[in-house]
Every structure is written in structure tokens, then in C-alpha cells.
Amino acid sequence: MKLRKTLLLIAAIAIVIGFGAMTLPESKENISDFGDDTPVWELLEKLGMNGAPRAKSSAEASADKGSEFVHKGYSKKNGKKTAKLSKFYVCTTCHNVVKEFEDPSKISAADRLDYAMKTGIPYLQASSFYGIVNRNSFFNGDYRKQFEKNPKIGKASGDLREAIKFCNKNFAQSRDLEAWELESILAYFWTLQFKVSDLKLSNIDKEQIKKALQSENAKASAISFIQSKYAQAMPATFLKIPRFSALKDDLYKDSRRLKEGKTIFEQSCLHCHLNKKYSFFSLENELLTFKAMEKATRSENYIFSMYYLTREGLPPRMGHKSAMPLFTAEKLSPEQLESLYLYVSARASKKIKD
Ligand code: HEC
Ligand code: HEC
């Protein structure tokens, strides 16, 4: 009896305090206050922007389950394991979930490789999920053209939910997502949104944004200003298969280019091929592999040629439905592809040891 009374009292106090907090007028101080950890969407919404693709909450869906789908390919419902999404892959076969650029407004292939070299993260065909809820256009550039005839591409290009479904079908070769599974993945993506500290904002920039938050007419320009600090969409340019020509001897002394090639081989090719991790074809960090890859690349338009494969990709074939996505110019520049061949041929001819 006594316990019940105490609980009731606590509840009553909580309601009064909670209510009080709710009716308290927000001070100007509060409105304009933000810090390094403030999510960028929160800031944009304070400035009056809307349209955030938030996940719908439900009893089944959660960001934790979304994380399991993305990293493991399955999760649980009512304590029971769900069916796997894909027989071959998980989302992280092709997508990172971490930052891929030092400065999210500078997104060239060179910037991306520099950052991968510094951090050791995989260097993959698809864009990272980090900051994806902050983007507003998907499957851009030549992807849009490639899927022109697919009636779903229109929706997928402007709607993150549709983009997830589209990739799940067309790249991940997965089963259909149930509604709660899709919302879980989206909820997980929201844990990966940009924070103020991810954007390269100077102290003066931050002061300007604080002023805009308090003013009535500077809000729209503050929104555009913040959006100029990160890429709104990932561009995609398909390239032709380059003609093979032997590289100049001098290049084999260029340690920067060799290191670039090594990084691409180890953080990209081996990410999927080492011990046949995500493919039926094995590449190892050893002489036989380097010799085979070097020889294949000298023969033009040969299916094992690195020049051919990176630019054309490999569609799903009979027997197994796994496929290798191509690398766009933004994910592997012509110079980077040349560095890859440089490294592989240097290893094949034993010009370098590792
Ligand atoms: C076999 C490789 C592969 C797998 C596996 C894969 N994707 Fe993708 N995905 C791609 C490629 C390639 C693109 C093309 C555009 C890009 O990412 O820049 C893409 C694009 C996307 C996009 C749009 C990104 C943008 O900014 O344009 C979303 C969203 C997406 N994938 C979600 C997923 C989810 C969720 C999974 C797991 C269920 C998944 N993908 C698994 C290769 C893959
Ligand atoms: C995202 C995963 C992924 C990455 C990264 C990747 N591959 Fe692949 N690759 C595949 C898949 C899947 C196949 C399809 C064939 C299979 O599963 O056996 C394939 C096929 C191949 C084949 C042809 C095998 C055949 O059966 O015809 C070669 C050679 C190859 N890749 C080399 C490379 C090289 C070189 C790189 C680095 C530039 C690379 N791959 C990067 C997933 C990947």
C-alpha cells in the first residue's frame, strides 16, 4: 500500500515537471544553440526546412535490427531469425557505413582514396551510408541512364526508401523487404546522419548560422549555406574500357602511385575476393594472383582483365547470380586504375616485395 502511494506521488511529480517543461517558453538562447554533436537535420529543421525521410516507428522496427540487416543480412522477429536477404552479399559487401571523405563537400576519387589510405576503410563501388539521409537524390548520372527503362528508377531517384528497395533488387539480388525491415534499415541510416562536426564549418560560419536562427529573413540562405558544405548527391560517370599500353619505367619508381595501387588492391579487390569472401572467384595476396591478373590485363577485352572488369563489371551469370558492380570514375579514376595495374605488374615481375 505504502509503495503504491509513493509511486503515485512520483508519477504526479513527474507529470507536473514534464508539463512545466513543455509549457516553458523556449528562450532565444536555446533556439540558436547548437554544438558539434547536433545532427545536421535538426539544425536544418530549426531553420524551417522539412522533408526529412524519417523512419516510421513500429513495434517490430528498430535501428538495431536495421544494423543487423545491413551488416549480417538478417535479423530477428519475435525471437526468430528472419530469412536472409541475399544468398551472396550483405549491404556492406559494397557499401561502407563510415565517413569516406575528410571534407564531405570535396568528393573526388582522389579525395576518397586519400581518406581510405589514411583510415584503412574498404574502397568500394557503392557510396557510403554515412550521411545518406542527408542526400536528396540517388542513382544519379549514368545509373539513371542505365536504368532508364526500369519503371522503378524514377521513384528511386528521389526517395530514399525507394532507393533502398531498388538497390536491394537490382544490386544486392535480395528477396523483397517487408515493411518493418525497410523501416529498420532506414532507422539505422538515421544513426549515420551528418553531425555539425562532420561539416567543415569555421567559427565565423557557426556565428552566422546562430544569427540566422534568431532572425526571420536569413533562414533560407542559411539552409543553402549549410547544404553547400556536403554533397547532396553522389555523381556517377561510367567510363570506357581503357586501351592497354605498357607503363613507362619511371612510374615503377613512383612510390605514391605504387602505394595507391596497393591500397586499391587490398582495400577493394581483396575486400570481396580474398578467400572468396563475397564471390566465387579467389584473389590472394601472392605471386600467382599478380601474374594472372597482370597477364589478363594485357589482353584487351578479356573477361579477367582488370581494365575490362572495373569498367564493365560482371553481370549475374548462369548458375550463380552473384555479380560484380562496375566502378564509376568517381569510385576509381583512370589514374587510380592505372596505379592498380602498376602495383599488380610490379608485384608480378618482383620489382617490389609488398
Ligand atoms: C553488390 C553490391 C551491392 C550490394 C550488396 C548493395 N548495394 Fe546498394 N548500391 C550498389 C551500387 C553500385 C550503387 C550505386 C550508386 C552509389 O552507391 O553511388 C548502390 C546504391 C544504393 C543506394 C543509393 C545510394 C546513392 O547515394 O545513390 C542505396 C540507398 C542502397 N544502395 C542501399 C543498399 C542496401 C540497403 C543494401 C543491402 C540490403 C545494398 N544497397 C546492397 C551496390 C550494392
Ligand atoms: C564488392 C565486391 C567486389 C569487389 C570490390 C571486387 N570484386 Fe571482382 N567480382 C565480384 C563478384 C561477386 C564477381 C562475380 C563472379 C563470382 O562471384 O565468382 C567478381 C568477378 C571478378 C573476376 C572474374 C571472375 C570470373 O568468374 O569471371 C575478376 C578477375 C575480378 N572480379 C577481379 C576483381 C578486381 C581486380 C577487383 C579490384 C579492382 C575486384 N574484382 C573488386 C565482387 C567484387
Coordinates of C-alpha atoms and ligand atoms in Angstrom, one line a residue:
M1 CA 0.0 0.0 0.0
K2 CA 2.7 2.4 1.1
L3 CA 4.8 1.6 -2.0
R4 CA 1.8 2.3 -4.3
K5 CA 1.3 5.7 -2.7
T6 CA 4.9 6.6 -3.2
L7 CA 4.8 5.5 -6.8
L8 CA 1.6 7.6 -7.4
L9 CA 3.3 10.6 -5.8
I10 CA 6.4 10.2 -8.0
A11 CA 4.2 9.9 -11.1
A12 CA 2.3 13.0 -10.1
I13 CA 5.5 15.0 -9.6
A14 CA 6.8 13.7 -13.0
I15 CA 3.7 14.9 -14.7
V16 CA 3.9 18.3 -13.2
I17 CA 7.6 18.7 -14.0
G18 CA 7.1 17.3 -17.5
F19 CA 4.2 19.6 -18.2
G20 CA 6.1 22.5 -16.8
A21 CA 9.0 21.9 -19.2
M22 CA 6.6 21.6 -22.1
T23 CA 4.9 24.9 -21.5
L24 CA 8.1 26.7 -20.7
P25 CA 8.7 29.2 -23.5
E26 CA 12.0 28.4 -25.4
S27 CA 14.4 31.2 -24.8
K28 CA 16.3 32.7 -27.8
E29 CA 19.4 31.3 -26.2
N30 CA 18.0 27.8 -26.6
I31 CA 16.9 28.2 -30.2
S32 CA 20.2 29.3 -31.6
D33 CA 22.3 26.9 -29.6
F34 CA 24.0 24.1 -31.3
G35 CA 27.2 22.2 -31.0
D36 CA 29.5 19.7 -32.7
D37 CA 27.2 16.9 -31.9
T38 CA 24.0 18.5 -33.2
P39 CA 22.6 16.5 -36.1
V40 CA 22.6 18.5 -39.3
W41 CA 18.9 17.7 -39.9
E42 CA 18.0 19.1 -36.5
L43 CA 19.7 22.3 -37.5
L44 CA 18.0 22.4 -40.9
E45 CA 14.6 21.8 -39.3
K46 CA 15.2 24.6 -36.8
L47 CA 15.8 26.8 -39.8
G48 CA 12.5 25.8 -41.3
M49 CA 13.4 23.0 -43.7
N50 CA 11.2 20.0 -44.0
G51 CA 11.0 16.7 -45.9
A52 CA 13.4 14.6 -43.7
P53 CA 12.9 11.0 -44.7
R54 CA 12.3 9.8 -41.1
A55 CA 11.7 6.1 -40.4
K56 CA 8.2 5.2 -39.2
S57 CA 8.4 3.7 -35.7
S58 CA 6.5 0.5 -35.0
A59 CA 6.7 -2.4 -32.5
E60 CA 8.9 -4.5 -34.8
A61 CA 11.2 -2.0 -36.4
S62 CA 14.4 -0.6 -34.8
A63 CA 17.7 0.8 -35.8
D64 CA 19.4 -2.1 -34.1
K65 CA 17.6 -4.6 -36.4
G66 CA 18.4 -2.4 -39.3
S67 CA 22.1 -2.6 -38.4
E68 CA 21.8 -6.4 -38.4
F69 CA 20.2 -6.4 -41.8
V70 CA 22.9 -4.2 -43.2
H71 CA 25.9 -5.9 -41.6
K72 CA 24.7 -9.6 -41.3
G73 CA 21.9 -9.8 -43.8
Y74 CA 19.2 -11.0 -41.4
S75 CA 17.7 -10.1 -38.1
K76 CA 15.0 -11.4 -35.7
K77 CA 11.3 -11.1 -35.4
N78 CA 9.5 -12.4 -32.3
G79 CA 12.8 -14.0 -31.3
K80 CA 13.0 -16.0 -34.6
K81 CA 15.7 -15.5 -37.2
T82 CA 14.3 -13.9 -40.4
A83 CA 15.2 -15.3 -43.8
K84 CA 18.4 -14.0 -45.2
L85 CA 18.1 -11.0 -47.6
S86 CA 20.7 -12.2 -50.1
K87 CA 22.4 -15.5 -50.7
F88 CA 25.6 -13.9 -51.7
Y89 CA 26.0 -10.5 -50.1
V90 CA 25.4 -8.2 -47.2
C91 CA 25.0 -4.4 -47.8
T92 CA 28.5 -3.9 -46.5
T93 CA 29.9 -6.0 -49.3
C94 CA 29.5 -2.9 -51.5
H95 CA 28.8 0.0 -49.1
N96 CA 30.7 1.5 -46.2
V97 CA 28.8 2.8 -43.1
V98 CA 31.5 5.3 -42.2
K99 CA 32.7 8.6 -43.5
E100 CA 34.6 8.3 -46.8
F101 CA 35.8 11.9 -47.1
E102 CA 37.8 14.2 -44.9
D103 CA 35.5 17.1 -46.1
P104 CA 32.1 16.0 -47.3
S105 CA 31.9 18.8 -49.8
K106 CA 35.0 17.6 -51.6
I107 CA 34.2 14.2 -53.0
S108 CA 36.6 13.5 -55.9
A109 CA 38.0 10.0 -56.4
A110 CA 41.4 11.4 -55.2
D111 CA 39.9 12.7 -52.0
R112 CA 38.2 9.4 -51.4
L113 CA 41.3 7.3 -51.9
D114 CA 43.4 9.7 -49.7
Y115 CA 40.9 9.1 -47.0
A116 CA 40.8 5.3 -47.5
M117 CA 44.7 5.3 -47.3
K118 CA 44.6 7.2 -44.1
T119 CA 41.9 5.2 -42.4
G120 CA 42.2 1.7 -43.9
I121 CA 38.5 1.5 -44.8
P122 CA 37.3 -0.5 -47.8
Y123 CA 37.3 1.2 -51.2
L124 CA 34.2 0.1 -52.9
Q125 CA 31.9 0.6 -55.9
A126 CA 29.0 2.0 -54.0
S127 CA 28.6 5.1 -51.8
S128 CA 28.7 5.1 -48.1
F129 CA 25.6 5.0 -46.0
Y130 CA 27.2 7.6 -43.7
G131 CA 25.2 10.9 -44.3
I132 CA 22.9 9.1 -46.8
V133 CA 19.8 10.6 -45.0
N134 CA 21.3 14.0 -45.8
R135 CA 21.3 13.3 -49.5
N136 CA 18.3 14.1 -51.7
S137 CA 19.0 12.3 -55.0
F138 CA 20.0 8.7 -55.6
F139 CA 21.3 6.6 -58.5
N140 CA 22.5 9.7 -60.3
G141 CA 24.2 10.4 -63.6
D142 CA 24.9 7.3 -65.7
Y143 CA 23.0 5.0 -63.3
R144 CA 19.8 7.0 -64.1
K145 CA 20.5 6.4 -67.8
Q146 CA 21.4 2.7 -67.3
F147 CA 18.0 2.0 -65.6
E148 CA 16.0 4.4 -67.9
K149 CA 13.7 1.6 -68.9
N150 CA 13.1 0.3 -65.3
P151 CA 9.8 1.9 -64.2
K152 CA 11.0 2.0 -60.6
I153 CA 14.0 4.2 -61.2
G154 CA 12.0 7.4 -61.2
K155 CA 10.8 6.9 -57.7
A156 CA 14.2 5.5 -56.5
S157 CA 16.0 8.6 -57.7
G158 CA 14.2 11.0 -55.3
D159 CA 13.1 8.8 -52.4
L160 CA 15.4 7.1 -50.0
R161 CA 13.0 4.2 -49.2
E162 CA 12.5 3.5 -52.9
A163 CA 16.3 3.7 -53.4
I164 CA 16.9 1.1 -50.7
K165 CA 14.3 -1.2 -52.4
F166 CA 15.7 -0.6 -55.8
C167 CA 19.3 -1.4 -54.8
N168 CA 18.1 -4.4 -52.8
K169 CA 16.5 -5.9 -56.0
N170 CA 19.0 -4.7 -58.7
F171 CA 22.4 -4.9 -57.0
A172 CA 22.1 -7.0 -53.8
Q173 CA 20.0 -9.7 -55.6
S174 CA 17.9 -9.9 -52.4
R175 CA 14.4 -11.1 -51.6
D176 CA 11.7 -8.4 -51.1
L177 CA 11.9 -6.4 -47.9
E178 CA 9.0 -6.4 -45.5
A179 CA 7.7 -3.0 -44.4
W180 CA 9.2 -3.3 -40.9
E181 CA 12.6 -4.4 -42.4
L182 CA 12.7 -1.4 -44.6
E183 CA 11.8 0.9 -41.8
S184 CA 14.5 -0.7 -39.6
I185 CA 17.2 -0.1 -42.3
L186 CA 16.0 3.5 -42.6
A187 CA 16.1 3.9 -38.8
Y188 CA 19.7 2.6 -38.9
F189 CA 20.6 5.1 -41.6
W190 CA 19.4 7.8 -39.3
T191 CA 22.0 6.8 -36.8
L192 CA 24.6 7.6 -39.5
Q193 CA 23.4 11.1 -40.3
F194 CA 25.9 14.0 -40.5
K195 CA 26.6 16.0 -37.4
V196 CA 27.7 19.6 -37.3
S197 CA 31.3 18.3 -36.6
D198 CA 31.4 16.4 -39.9
L199 CA 31.0 19.7 -41.9
K200 CA 33.9 22.0 -42.3
L201 CA 32.4 25.0 -40.6
S202 CA 34.6 27.9 -39.4
N203 CA 33.8 29.7 -36.2
I204 CA 32.6 32.6 -38.3
D205 CA 30.3 30.2 -40.2
K206 CA 28.8 29.0 -37.0
E207 CA 28.2 32.5 -35.7
Q208 CA 26.4 33.3 -39.0
I209 CA 24.2 30.3 -38.6
K210 CA 23.4 31.3 -35.0
K211 CA 22.4 34.7 -36.1
A212 CA 20.2 33.2 -38.9
L213 CA 18.4 31.1 -36.3
Q214 CA 17.3 34.2 -34.5
S215 CA 16.4 36.3 -37.5
E216 CA 13.4 36.0 -39.7
N217 CA 14.8 36.5 -43.1
A218 CA 18.2 34.9 -43.2
K219 CA 16.9 31.3 -42.7
A220 CA 16.7 30.3 -46.3
S221 CA 20.2 31.4 -47.1
A222 CA 21.5 29.7 -44.0
I223 CA 19.9 26.4 -45.3
S224 CA 21.6 26.7 -48.7
F225 CA 24.8 27.6 -47.0
I226 CA 24.8 24.5 -44.8
Q227 CA 23.8 22.4 -47.7
S228 CA 26.8 23.7 -49.7
K229 CA 29.0 22.0 -47.0
Y230 CA 28.2 18.5 -48.1
A231 CA 27.4 16.7 -51.4
Q232 CA 23.6 16.4 -51.8
A233 CA 24.1 13.5 -54.2
M234 CA 26.8 11.2 -55.4
P235 CA 27.6 11.8 -59.1
A236 CA 28.2 8.7 -61.3
T237 CA 30.1 8.6 -64.6
F238 CA 30.6 5.3 -66.5
L239 CA 33.9 5.1 -68.4
K240 CA 35.0 3.1 -71.4
I241 CA 37.5 0.3 -71.0
P242 CA 40.9 1.8 -71.4
R243 CA 43.3 0.6 -74.2
F244 CA 46.2 -1.3 -72.7
S245 CA 49.6 0.1 -73.1
A246 CA 52.7 -0.9 -71.0
L247 CA 53.6 1.7 -68.4
K248 CA 56.8 3.8 -68.5
D249 CA 59.7 2.5 -66.5
D250 CA 59.8 5.8 -64.5
L251 CA 56.4 5.1 -63.0
Y252 CA 57.8 2.0 -61.2
K253 CA 59.8 4.3 -59.1
D254 CA 56.8 6.4 -58.1
S255 CA 56.2 5.3 -54.6
R256 CA 53.0 7.3 -54.2
R257 CA 51.4 5.6 -57.3
L258 CA 52.6 2.2 -56.1
K259 CA 51.0 2.8 -52.7
E260 CA 47.8 3.9 -54.3
G261 CA 47.7 0.7 -56.3
K262 CA 48.4 -1.4 -53.3
T263 CA 45.6 0.3 -51.4
I264 CA 43.1 -0.4 -54.2
F265 CA 44.2 -4.0 -54.5
E266 CA 44.0 -4.7 -50.7
Q267 CA 41.0 -2.5 -49.7
S268 CA 38.9 -3.0 -52.8
C269 CA 39.6 -6.2 -54.7
L270 CA 40.6 -8.3 -51.7
H271 CA 37.6 -7.0 -49.7
C272 CA 35.4 -9.3 -51.8
H273 CA 37.8 -11.8 -53.3
L274 CA 40.2 -12.8 -50.5
N275 CA 39.3 -16.4 -49.7
K276 CA 36.2 -15.9 -52.0
K277 CA 34.6 -13.9 -49.3
Y278 CA 31.8 -12.4 -51.4
S279 CA 32.5 -14.1 -54.7
F280 CA 33.2 -17.4 -56.2
F281 CA 36.5 -16.2 -57.5
S282 CA 39.5 -16.0 -55.3
L283 CA 42.3 -13.4 -55.4
E284 CA 45.1 -13.8 -52.9
N285 CA 48.0 -11.5 -51.9
E286 CA 50.5 -13.7 -53.7
L287 CA 52.6 -14.1 -56.8
L288 CA 50.3 -16.4 -58.7
T289 CA 47.4 -13.9 -58.4
F290 CA 49.6 -11.0 -59.5
K291 CA 50.9 -12.9 -62.5
A292 CA 47.5 -14.0 -63.6
M293 CA 45.9 -10.5 -63.2
E294 CA 48.8 -8.8 -65.0
K295 CA 48.7 -11.2 -67.9
A296 CA 44.9 -10.9 -68.2
T297 CA 45.0 -7.1 -68.2
R298 CA 47.4 -7.1 -71.2
S299 CA 44.9 -9.0 -73.3
E300 CA 42.2 -6.4 -74.3
N301 CA 38.6 -7.1 -73.6
Y302 CA 39.4 -10.3 -71.8
I303 CA 36.9 -11.0 -69.1
F304 CA 39.6 -11.4 -66.5
S305 CA 41.3 -8.1 -67.4
M306 CA 41.2 -5.6 -64.6
Y307 CA 40.7 -2.8 -67.1
Y308 CA 37.7 -4.7 -68.5
L309 CA 36.2 -5.8 -65.2
T310 CA 36.4 -2.5 -63.3
R311 CA 34.7 -0.5 -66.2
E312 CA 32.1 -3.1 -67.4
G313 CA 31.5 -5.0 -64.2
L314 CA 30.3 -8.5 -64.5
P315 CA 26.6 -9.3 -64.8
P316 CA 25.0 -12.2 -63.0
R317 CA 25.6 -15.4 -65.0
M318 CA 24.0 -18.8 -65.2
G319 CA 24.5 -21.0 -62.2
H320 CA 25.3 -18.3 -59.7
K321 CA 23.6 -15.0 -59.6
S322 CA 26.4 -13.0 -58.0
A323 CA 27.7 -10.0 -60.0
M324 CA 30.5 -7.5 -59.7
P325 CA 29.3 -3.9 -60.0
L326 CA 31.4 -1.6 -62.2
F327 CA 33.5 1.2 -60.8
T328 CA 32.4 4.7 -61.9
A329 CA 35.0 7.4 -62.5
E330 CA 34.1 8.8 -59.0
K331 CA 34.9 5.5 -57.3
L332 CA 38.0 4.6 -59.3
S333 CA 39.6 7.3 -61.5
P334 CA 41.6 6.5 -64.7
E335 CA 44.8 7.4 -62.9
Q336 CA 43.8 5.1 -59.9
L337 CA 43.1 2.2 -62.3
E338 CA 46.5 2.7 -63.8
S339 CA 48.0 2.7 -60.3
L340 CA 46.3 -0.6 -59.7
Y341 CA 47.9 -2.1 -62.8
L342 CA 51.2 -0.5 -61.9
Y343 CA 51.2 -2.2 -58.5
V344 CA 50.0 -5.6 -59.8
S345 CA 52.6 -5.7 -62.5
A346 CA 55.3 -4.6 -60.1
R347 CA 54.4 -7.5 -57.8
A348 CA 54.2 -9.9 -60.8
S349 CA 57.7 -9.0 -62.0
K350 CA 59.0 -8.9 -58.4
K351 CA 60.1 -5.3 -58.9
I352 CA 58.7 -4.8 -55.4
K353 CA 58.2 -7.2 -52.5
D354 CA 55.0 -5.9 -51.0
Ligands
HEC1 C1 26.7 -6.0 -55.0 C2 26.9 -4.7 -54.5 C3 25.8 -4.0 -53.6 C4 25.1 -4.5 -52.6 C5 25.3 -5.9 -51.9 C6 24.3 -3.5 -52.1 N1 24.4 -2.4 -52.9 FE1 23.4 -0.6 -52.7 N2 24.3 0.1 -54.3 C7 25.3 -0.5 -55.0 C8 25.7 0.3 -56.1 C9 26.8 0.0 -57.1 C10 25.0 1.5 -56.0 C11 25.1 2.7 -57.0 C12 25.2 4.1 -56.5 C13 26.1 4.5 -55.4 O1 26.1 3.9 -54.3 O2 26.7 5.5 -55.5 C14 24.1 1.4 -54.8 C15 23.2 2.3 -54.4 C16 22.5 2.2 -53.2 C17 21.7 3.3 -52.7 C18 21.6 4.7 -53.3 C19 22.8 5.5 -52.9 C20 23.1 6.8 -53.6 O3 23.5 7.7 -52.9 O4 22.8 6.9 -54.8 C21 21.1 2.8 -51.6 C22 20.1 3.6 -50.7 C23 21.5 1.5 -51.4 N3 22.4 1.1 -52.4 C24 21.1 0.6 -50.4 C25 21.5 -0.7 -50.2 C26 21.1 -1.6 -49.1 C27 20.2 -1.2 -48.0 C28 21.8 -2.7 -49.3 C29 21.6 -4.0 -48.5 C30 20.3 -4.5 -48.4 C31 22.6 -2.6 -50.5 N4 22.4 -1.3 -51.0 C32 23.4 -3.6 -51.0 C33 25.8 -1.8 -54.8 C34 25.3 -2.6 -53.8
HEC2 C1 32.0 -5.6 -54.0 C2 32.7 -6.8 -54.2 C3 33.8 -6.9 -55.2 C4 34.8 -6.0 -55.4 C5 35.2 -4.8 -54.6 C6 35.6 -6.6 -56.5 N1 35.0 -7.7 -57.0 FE1 35.6 -8.8 -58.5 N2 33.9 -9.9 -58.5 C7 33.0 -9.8 -57.5 C8 31.9 -10.8 -57.8 C9 30.7 -11.0 -57.0 C10 32.3 -11.4 -59.0 C11 31.4 -12.4 -59.8 C12 31.9 -13.7 -60.0 C13 31.9 -14.6 -58.9 O1 31.2 -14.4 -57.9 O2 32.7 -15.5 -59.0 C14 33.6 -10.9 -59.4 C15 34.3 -11.3 -60.5 C16 35.7 -10.9 -60.7 C17 36.5 -11.6 -61.7 C18 36.1 -12.6 -62.7 C19 35.9 -13.9 -62.3 C20 35.1 -14.7 -63.2 O3 34.4 -15.6 -62.7 O4 35.0 -14.4 -64.4 C21 37.8 -11.0 -61.5 C22 39.0 -11.3 -62.3 C23 37.6 -10.0 -60.5 N3 36.4 -10.0 -60.1 C24 38.7 -9.1 -60.2 C25 38.5 -8.0 -59.3 C26 39.5 -7.0 -59.1 C27 40.8 -6.9 -59.8 C28 38.9 -6.1 -58.3 C29 39.5 -4.8 -57.7 C30 39.6 -3.7 -58.6 C31 37.6 -6.6 -57.9 N4 37.4 -7.8 -58.6 C32 36.8 -6.0 -57.0 C33 33.0 -9.0 -56.4 C34 33.9 -7.9 -56.2

